[in-house]
mmCIF file of C-alpha atoms and ligand atoms in Angstrom:
data_model
loop_
_atom_site.group_PDB
_atom_site.id
_atom_site.type_symbol
_atom_site.label_atom_id
_atom_site.label_comp_id
_atom_site.label_asym_id
_atom_site.label_seq_id
_atom_site.Cartn_x
_atom_site.Cartn_y
_atom_site.Cartn_z
ATOM 1 C CA MET B 1 0.000 0.000 0.000
ATOM 2 C CA SER B 2 1.379 3.458 -0.899
ATOM 3 C CA ASP B 3 1.414 6.299 1.638
ATOM 4 C CA PRO B 4 -1.777 8.418 1.859
ATOM 5 C CA LYS B 5 -1.918 11.420 -0.465
ATOM 6 C CA SER B 6 -5.183 12.814 0.907
ATOM 7 C CA PHE B 7 -5.346 14.214 4.398
ATOM 8 C CA PHE B 8 -7.742 15.803 6.843
ATOM 9 C CA LEU B 9 -7.701 19.480 5.941
ATOM 10 C CA SER B 10 -6.187 22.292 7.976
ATOM 11 C CA LYS B 11 -8.273 25.500 8.148
ATOM 12 C CA PRO B 12 -6.076 27.493 5.717
ATOM 13 C CA VAL B 13 -5.992 24.654 3.174
ATOM 14 C CA HIS B 14 -9.762 24.234 3.485
ATOM 15 C CA GLU B 15 -10.328 27.968 2.904
ATOM 16 C CA TYR B 16 -8.025 27.900 -0.119
ATOM 17 C CA LEU B 17 -9.756 24.844 -1.553
ATOM 18 C CA VAL B 18 -13.268 26.290 -1.139
ATOM 19 C CA ALA B 19 -12.213 29.638 -2.613
ATOM 20 C CA HIS B 20 -10.831 27.903 -5.702
ATOM 21 C CA GLY B 21 -13.704 25.507 -6.352
ATOM 22 C CA ALA B 22 -17.079 27.276 -6.675
ATOM 23 C CA PRO B 23 -17.452 28.884 -3.221
ATOM 24 C CA PRO B 24 -20.960 28.994 -1.701
ATOM 25 C CA ASP B 25 -23.259 31.598 -3.254
ATOM 26 C CA GLU B 26 -25.340 34.031 -1.153
ATOM 27 C CA VAL B 27 -28.125 31.540 -0.450
ATOM 28 C CA GLN B 28 -25.711 28.766 0.467
ATOM 29 C CA GLN B 29 -23.888 31.174 2.798
ATOM 30 C CA TRP B 30 -27.251 32.038 4.336
ATOM 31 C CA LEU B 31 -27.991 28.309 4.799
ATOM 32 C CA ILE B 32 -24.673 27.811 6.584
ATOM 33 C CA GLN B 33 -25.335 30.752 8.941
ATOM 34 C CA GLU B 34 -29.007 29.881 9.510
ATOM 35 C CA THR B 35 -28.157 26.270 10.350
ATOM 36 C CA LEU B 36 -25.455 27.379 12.778
ATOM 37 C CA ALA B 37 -27.899 29.794 14.432
ATOM 38 C CA LYS B 38 -30.981 27.536 14.570
ATOM 39 C CA VAL B 39 -29.491 24.042 14.892
ATOM 40 C CA PRO B 40 -26.082 24.721 16.482
ATOM 41 C CA ASP B 41 -25.670 21.267 18.044
ATOM 42 C CA LEU B 42 -26.266 19.426 14.776
ATOM 43 C CA SER B 43 -24.935 21.880 12.192
ATOM 44 C CA MET B 44 -22.087 19.469 11.425
ATOM 45 C CA MET B 45 -24.660 17.253 9.676
ATOM 46 C CA GLN B 46 -24.632 19.752 6.796
ATOM 47 C CA ILE B 47 -22.349 18.741 3.933
ATOM 48 C CA SER B 48 -19.276 20.901 3.345
ATOM 49 C CA PRO B 49 -19.183 23.642 0.664
ATOM 50 C CA GLU B 50 -16.591 21.730 -1.365
ATOM 51 C CA GLN B 51 -18.793 18.638 -1.337
ATOM 52 C CA GLY B 52 -21.725 20.791 -2.456
ATOM 53 C CA ALA B 53 -19.683 22.210 -5.333
ATOM 54 C CA PHE B 54 -18.635 18.691 -6.321
ATOM 55 C CA MET B 55 -22.237 17.452 -6.309
ATOM 56 C CA THR B 56 -23.426 20.380 -8.442
ATOM 57 C CA LEU B 57 -20.675 19.679 -10.959
ATOM 58 C CA LEU B 58 -21.409 15.957 -10.993
ATOM 59 C CA ALA B 59 -25.129 16.563 -11.595
ATOM 60 C CA ARG B 60 -24.194 18.780 -14.556
ATOM 61 C CA LEU B 61 -21.684 16.247 -15.890
ATOM 62 C CA ILE B 62 -24.267 13.485 -16.059
ATOM 63 C CA GLN B 63 -26.996 15.927 -17.206
ATOM 64 C CA ALA B 64 -29.188 14.793 -14.342
ATOM 65 C CA LYS B 65 -32.901 15.335 -14.752
ATOM 66 C CA HIS B 66 -34.403 12.991 -12.148
ATOM 67 C CA ALA B 67 -32.731 13.110 -8.746
ATOM 68 C CA ILE B 68 -33.555 11.939 -5.250
ATOM 69 C CA GLU B 69 -32.117 12.826 -1.870
ATOM 70 C CA ILE B 70 -32.453 10.728 1.289
ATOM 71 C CA GLY B 71 -31.823 13.094 4.214
ATOM 72 C CA THR B 72 -32.358 16.788 3.515
ATOM 73 C CA PHE B 73 -31.899 18.445 6.924
ATOM 74 C CA THR B 74 -31.659 22.239 6.340
ATOM 75 C CA GLY B 75 -31.175 21.939 2.605
ATOM 76 C CA TYR B 76 -27.537 22.537 1.668
ATOM 77 C CA SER B 77 -27.062 19.310 -0.300
ATOM 78 C CA SER B 78 -30.494 19.541 -1.922
ATOM 79 C CA LEU B 79 -29.692 23.010 -3.206
ATOM 80 C CA ALA B 80 -26.320 21.815 -4.500
ATOM 81 C CA ILE B 81 -28.046 19.026 -6.454
ATOM 82 C CA ALA B 82 -30.856 21.282 -7.678
ATOM 83 C CA TYR B 83 -28.350 23.835 -9.032
ATOM 84 C CA GLY B 84 -26.805 21.112 -11.209
ATOM 85 C CA LEU B 85 -30.037 19.682 -12.648
ATOM 86 C CA GLU B 86 -31.263 20.290 -16.174
ATOM 87 C CA SER B 87 -33.667 23.270 -16.268
ATOM 88 C CA ASP B 88 -36.685 20.918 -16.390
ATOM 89 C CA GLY B 89 -35.167 18.624 -13.759
ATOM 90 C CA HIS B 90 -36.812 17.367 -10.584
ATOM 91 C CA LEU B 91 -35.390 16.558 -7.171
ATOM 92 C CA LEU B 92 -37.395 14.500 -4.683
ATOM 93 C CA CYS B 93 -36.228 15.206 -1.125
ATOM 94 C CA CYS B 94 -36.982 12.732 1.668
ATOM 95 C CA ASP B 95 -36.851 13.653 5.346
ATOM 96 C CA VAL B 96 -38.837 13.172 8.551
ATOM 97 C CA SER B 97 -38.256 16.622 10.090
ATOM 98 C CA GLU B 98 -40.699 19.462 9.393
ATOM 99 C CA GLU B 99 -38.603 21.731 11.599
ATOM 100 C CA TRP B 100 -35.262 21.323 9.827
ATOM 101 C CA THR B 101 -36.719 21.196 6.324
ATOM 102 C CA ALA B 102 -38.531 24.506 6.961
ATOM 103 C CA ILE B 103 -35.080 26.097 6.704
ATOM 104 C CA ALA B 104 -34.447 24.110 3.507
ATOM 105 C CA ARG B 105 -37.719 25.369 2.033
ATOM 106 C CA GLU B 106 -36.739 28.962 2.726
ATOM 107 C CA GLY B 107 -33.389 28.346 1.032
ATOM 108 C CA TRP B 108 -35.081 26.878 -2.057
ATOM 109 C CA GLU B 109 -37.379 29.914 -2.170
ATOM 110 C CA ARG B 110 -34.481 32.369 -1.891
ATOM 111 C CA ALA B 111 -32.595 30.507 -4.630
ATOM 112 C CA GLY B 112 -35.613 30.384 -6.986
ATOM 113 C CA MET B 113 -35.483 26.569 -7.029
ATOM 114 C CA THR B 114 -38.934 25.669 -5.683
ATOM 115 C CA ASP B 115 -40.180 24.614 -9.121
ATOM 116 C CA ARG B 116 -37.678 21.763 -9.299
ATOM 117 C CA ILE B 117 -37.742 20.488 -5.698
ATOM 118 C CA GLU B 118 -40.418 18.350 -4.028
ATOM 119 C CA LEU B 119 -40.288 17.393 -0.350
ATOM 120 C CA GLN B 120 -41.827 14.242 1.145
ATOM 121 C CA ILE B 121 -42.043 14.231 4.913
ATOM 122 C CA ALA B 122 -42.120 10.504 5.734
ATOM 123 C CA PRO B 123 -39.688 7.704 6.516
ATOM 124 C CA ALA B 124 -37.564 7.584 3.367
ATOM 125 C CA LEU B 125 -37.928 3.832 2.938
ATOM 126 C CA GLU B 126 -41.694 4.263 2.539
ATOM 127 C CA THR B 127 -41.203 7.065 0.005
ATOM 128 C CA LEU B 128 -38.742 4.956 -1.994
ATOM 129 C CA GLN B 129 -40.908 1.834 -1.955
ATOM 130 C CA ALA B 130 -43.819 3.861 -3.318
ATOM 131 C CA LEU B 131 -41.826 5.012 -6.368
ATOM 132 C CA PRO B 132 -42.442 3.201 -9.656
ATOM 133 C CA LYS B 133 -39.962 0.407 -10.332
ATOM 134 C CA ASP B 134 -39.145 1.954 -13.735
ATOM 135 C CA ALA B 135 -38.382 5.388 -12.240
ATOM 136 C CA LEU B 136 -35.045 5.767 -14.115
ATOM 137 C CA ILE B 137 -33.291 8.002 -11.598
ATOM 138 C CA ASP B 138 -30.139 9.783 -12.812
ATOM 139 C CA LEU B 139 -28.683 10.855 -9.475
ATOM 140 C CA ALA B 140 -29.335 9.779 -5.876
ATOM 141 C CA PHE B 141 -27.786 10.975 -2.631
ATOM 142 C CA ILE B 142 -27.983 8.894 0.561
ATOM 143 C CA ASP B 143 -27.362 10.892 3.762
ATOM 144 C CA ALA B 144 -29.913 9.828 6.402
ATOM 145 C CA ASP B 145 -30.024 7.216 9.191
ATOM 146 C CA LYS B 146 -26.974 4.988 8.760
ATOM 147 C CA GLN B 147 -28.605 1.696 9.694
ATOM 148 C CA ASN B 148 -30.950 1.991 6.723
ATOM 149 C CA TYR B 149 -28.223 2.704 4.141
ATOM 150 C CA ALA B 150 -28.347 -0.837 2.712
ATOM 151 C CA ALA B 151 -32.149 -0.783 2.506
ATOM 152 C CA TYR B 152 -32.102 2.608 0.732
ATOM 153 C CA TYR B 153 -29.487 1.323 -1.671
ATOM 154 C CA GLU B 154 -31.522 -1.775 -2.582
ATOM 155 C CA GLU B 155 -34.593 0.343 -3.317
ATOM 156 C CA LEU B 156 -32.567 2.839 -5.328
ATOM 157 C CA ILE B 157 -30.383 0.539 -7.411
ATOM 158 C CA ILE B 158 -33.340 -1.073 -9.178
ATOM 159 C CA ARG B 159 -34.672 2.384 -10.049
ATOM 160 C CA MET B 160 -31.441 3.920 -11.390
ATOM 161 C CA ARG B 161 -30.834 4.302 -15.111
ATOM 162 C CA THR B 162 -27.710 2.705 -16.563
ATOM 163 C CA ASN B 163 -24.816 5.109 -15.857
ATOM 164 C CA GLY B 164 -26.897 6.761 -13.138
ATOM 165 C CA VAL B 165 -24.923 7.673 -10.010
ATOM 166 C CA ILE B 166 -25.646 7.018 -6.345
ATOM 167 C CA LEU B 167 -23.658 9.160 -3.891
ATOM 168 C CA VAL B 168 -23.352 7.913 -0.324
ATOM 169 C CA ASP B 169 -22.253 10.214 2.483
ATOM 170 C CA ASN B 170 -20.315 9.541 5.727
ATOM 171 C CA VAL B 171 -18.761 6.311 4.487
ATOM 172 C CA LEU B 172 -15.600 6.957 6.558
ATOM 173 C CA TRP B 173 -17.619 7.967 9.659
ATOM 174 C CA SER B 174 -14.768 10.133 11.019
ATOM 175 C CA GLY B 175 -12.338 7.290 10.337
ATOM 176 C CA THR B 176 -14.005 4.902 12.806
ATOM 177 C CA VAL B 177 -14.796 2.372 10.051
ATOM 178 C CA ALA B 178 -11.074 1.518 10.046
ATOM 179 C CA ASP B 179 -10.753 1.382 13.834
ATOM 180 C CA PRO B 180 -11.487 -2.150 15.117
ATOM 181 C CA SER B 181 -12.004 -0.862 18.673
ATOM 182 C CA VAL B 182 -15.199 0.927 17.554
ATOM 183 C CA ALA B 183 -18.205 -1.356 17.194
ATOM 184 C CA ASP B 184 -21.400 0.666 17.713
ATOM 185 C CA ALA B 185 -24.463 -0.004 15.559
ATOM 186 C CA ASP B 186 -23.996 2.943 13.152
ATOM 187 C CA THR B 187 -20.312 2.204 12.547
ATOM 188 C CA ASN B 188 -21.044 -1.475 11.956
ATOM 189 C CA ALA B 189 -23.887 -0.619 9.571
ATOM 190 C CA ILE B 190 -21.609 1.641 7.522
ATOM 191 C CA ARG B 191 -18.872 -1.022 7.458
ATOM 192 C CA GLU B 192 -21.334 -3.664 6.259
ATOM 193 C CA PHE B 193 -22.686 -1.274 3.639
ATOM 194 C CA ASN B 194 -19.168 -0.431 2.402
ATOM 195 C CA ASP B 195 -18.288 -4.140 2.147
ATOM 196 C CA MET B 196 -21.517 -4.894 0.317
ATOM 197 C CA VAL B 197 -21.245 -2.214 -2.389
ATOM 198 C CA ALA B 198 -17.535 -2.876 -2.936
ATOM 199 C CA ALA B 199 -18.501 -6.439 -3.914
ATOM 200 C CA ASP B 200 -21.708 -5.611 -5.805
ATOM 201 C CA ALA B 201 -21.420 -6.477 -9.511
ATOM 202 C CA ARG B 202 -24.266 -4.065 -10.345
ATOM 203 C CA VAL B 203 -22.067 -0.994 -9.777
ATOM 204 C CA ASP B 204 -18.621 0.545 -10.258
ATOM 205 C CA ALA B 205 -17.565 2.026 -6.928
ATOM 206 C CA SER B 206 -15.146 4.742 -5.903
ATOM 207 C CA MET B 207 -14.762 5.946 -2.317
ATOM 208 C CA ILE B 208 -13.270 9.418 -2.051
ATOM 209 C CA PRO B 209 -12.011 11.264 1.067
ATOM 210 C CA LEU B 210 -14.300 14.258 0.569
ATOM 211 C CA GLY B 211 -16.073 15.519 3.685
ATOM 212 C CA ASP B 212 -16.707 12.501 5.914
ATOM 213 C CA GLY B 213 -16.067 10.131 2.998
ATOM 214 C CA LEU B 214 -18.212 9.977 -0.130
ATOM 215 C CA THR B 215 -18.795 6.854 -2.233
ATOM 216 C CA LEU B 216 -19.710 7.210 -5.901
ATOM 217 C CA LEU B 217 -21.555 4.273 -7.410
ATOM 218 C CA ARG B 218 -22.214 4.074 -11.148
ATOM 219 C CA LYS B 219 -24.950 1.679 -12.161
ATOM 220 C CA ARG B 220 -23.641 -0.716 -14.800
HETATM 221 C C1 SAM K 301 -27.027 14.127 8.027
HETATM 222 S S1 SAM K 301 -28.589 14.865 7.924
HETATM 223 C C2 SAM K 301 -28.675 15.310 6.217
HETATM 224 C C3 SAM K 301 -27.791 16.499 5.880
HETATM 225 C C4 SAM K 301 -28.113 17.127 4.548
HETATM 226 N N1 SAM K 301 -27.869 16.196 3.468
HETATM 227 C C5 SAM K 301 -27.315 18.403 4.368
HETATM 228 O O1 SAM K 301 -26.388 18.448 3.567
HETATM 229 O O2 SAM K 301 -27.617 19.394 5.047
HETATM 230 C C6 SAM K 301 -29.678 13.482 8.050
HETATM 231 C C7 SAM K 301 -31.155 13.773 7.828
HETATM 232 O O3 SAM K 301 -31.816 12.527 7.687
HETATM 233 C C8 SAM K 301 -33.100 12.647 8.227
HETATM 234 N N2 SAM K 301 -33.598 11.305 8.550
HETATM 235 C C9 SAM K 301 -33.252 10.502 9.587
HETATM 236 N N3 SAM K 301 -33.940 9.355 9.539
HETATM 237 C C10 SAM K 301 -34.727 9.414 8.438
HETATM 238 C C11 SAM K 301 -35.667 8.528 7.839
HETATM 239 N N4 SAM K 301 -35.928 7.321 8.352
HETATM 240 N N5 SAM K 301 -36.299 8.929 6.716
HETATM 241 C C12 SAM K 301 -36.025 10.141 6.170
HETATM 242 N N6 SAM K 301 -35.160 11.013 6.689
HETATM 243 C C13 SAM K 301 -34.510 10.665 7.804
HETATM 244 C C14 SAM K 301 -32.913 13.546 9.448
HETATM 245 O O4 SAM K 301 -34.141 14.162 9.797
HETATM 246 C C15 SAM K 301 -31.845 14.522 8.955
HETATM 247 O O5 SAM K 301 -32.428 15.703 8.470
#
């Protein structure tokens, strides 16, 4: 094994990287501040600006029209996906929190994106199971309760178009996945999920050290 070339970012390197890769626009900056002010204890659940920029670019690259997000929180990732969709694109957001997604809704309004985003307040597994089996999703993002990751994946993979991409967040779980002394239920669920997709012949997988670890899965 070669030595690591990626590393956990220092503050100055992070600032440099964000400034040179599509920094957050006014609405995204507002979302960061609003989340810090209203949900200070859980604001770290929000994806990072560089991950948002990456997701917008990826959505554009694959010309995504039909997208789905599992775990919306206050809306940063949903806005990043929505920005990258085709102009007649549609993003279905799944969450169980009216309170947190109220902030997301305000962000979508401010960004002029309400016409392309739909929110379902319900357990995401129910929302997914109710989707048609021939949904042909271009882009999916999994970022909700970790112990359901595998179940979300199974519902999504049969509904993705060929070459569609599933993004999965928190796959490194602060590095604990590689620490055998950690064995709580969430860490174990993420480990099992990572093992499963790495061996799944239905997808090409790439795990990248962006944010808390992001896996890209291309449906074959
Ligand atoms: C890590 S946060 C998502 C962060 C968001 N992607 C962002 O960038 O701001 C996880 C979200 O999943 C939602 N969630 C948890 N369990 C869920 C479930 N069973 N169905 C749908 N959403 C769920 C939570 O309410 C929370 O908003």
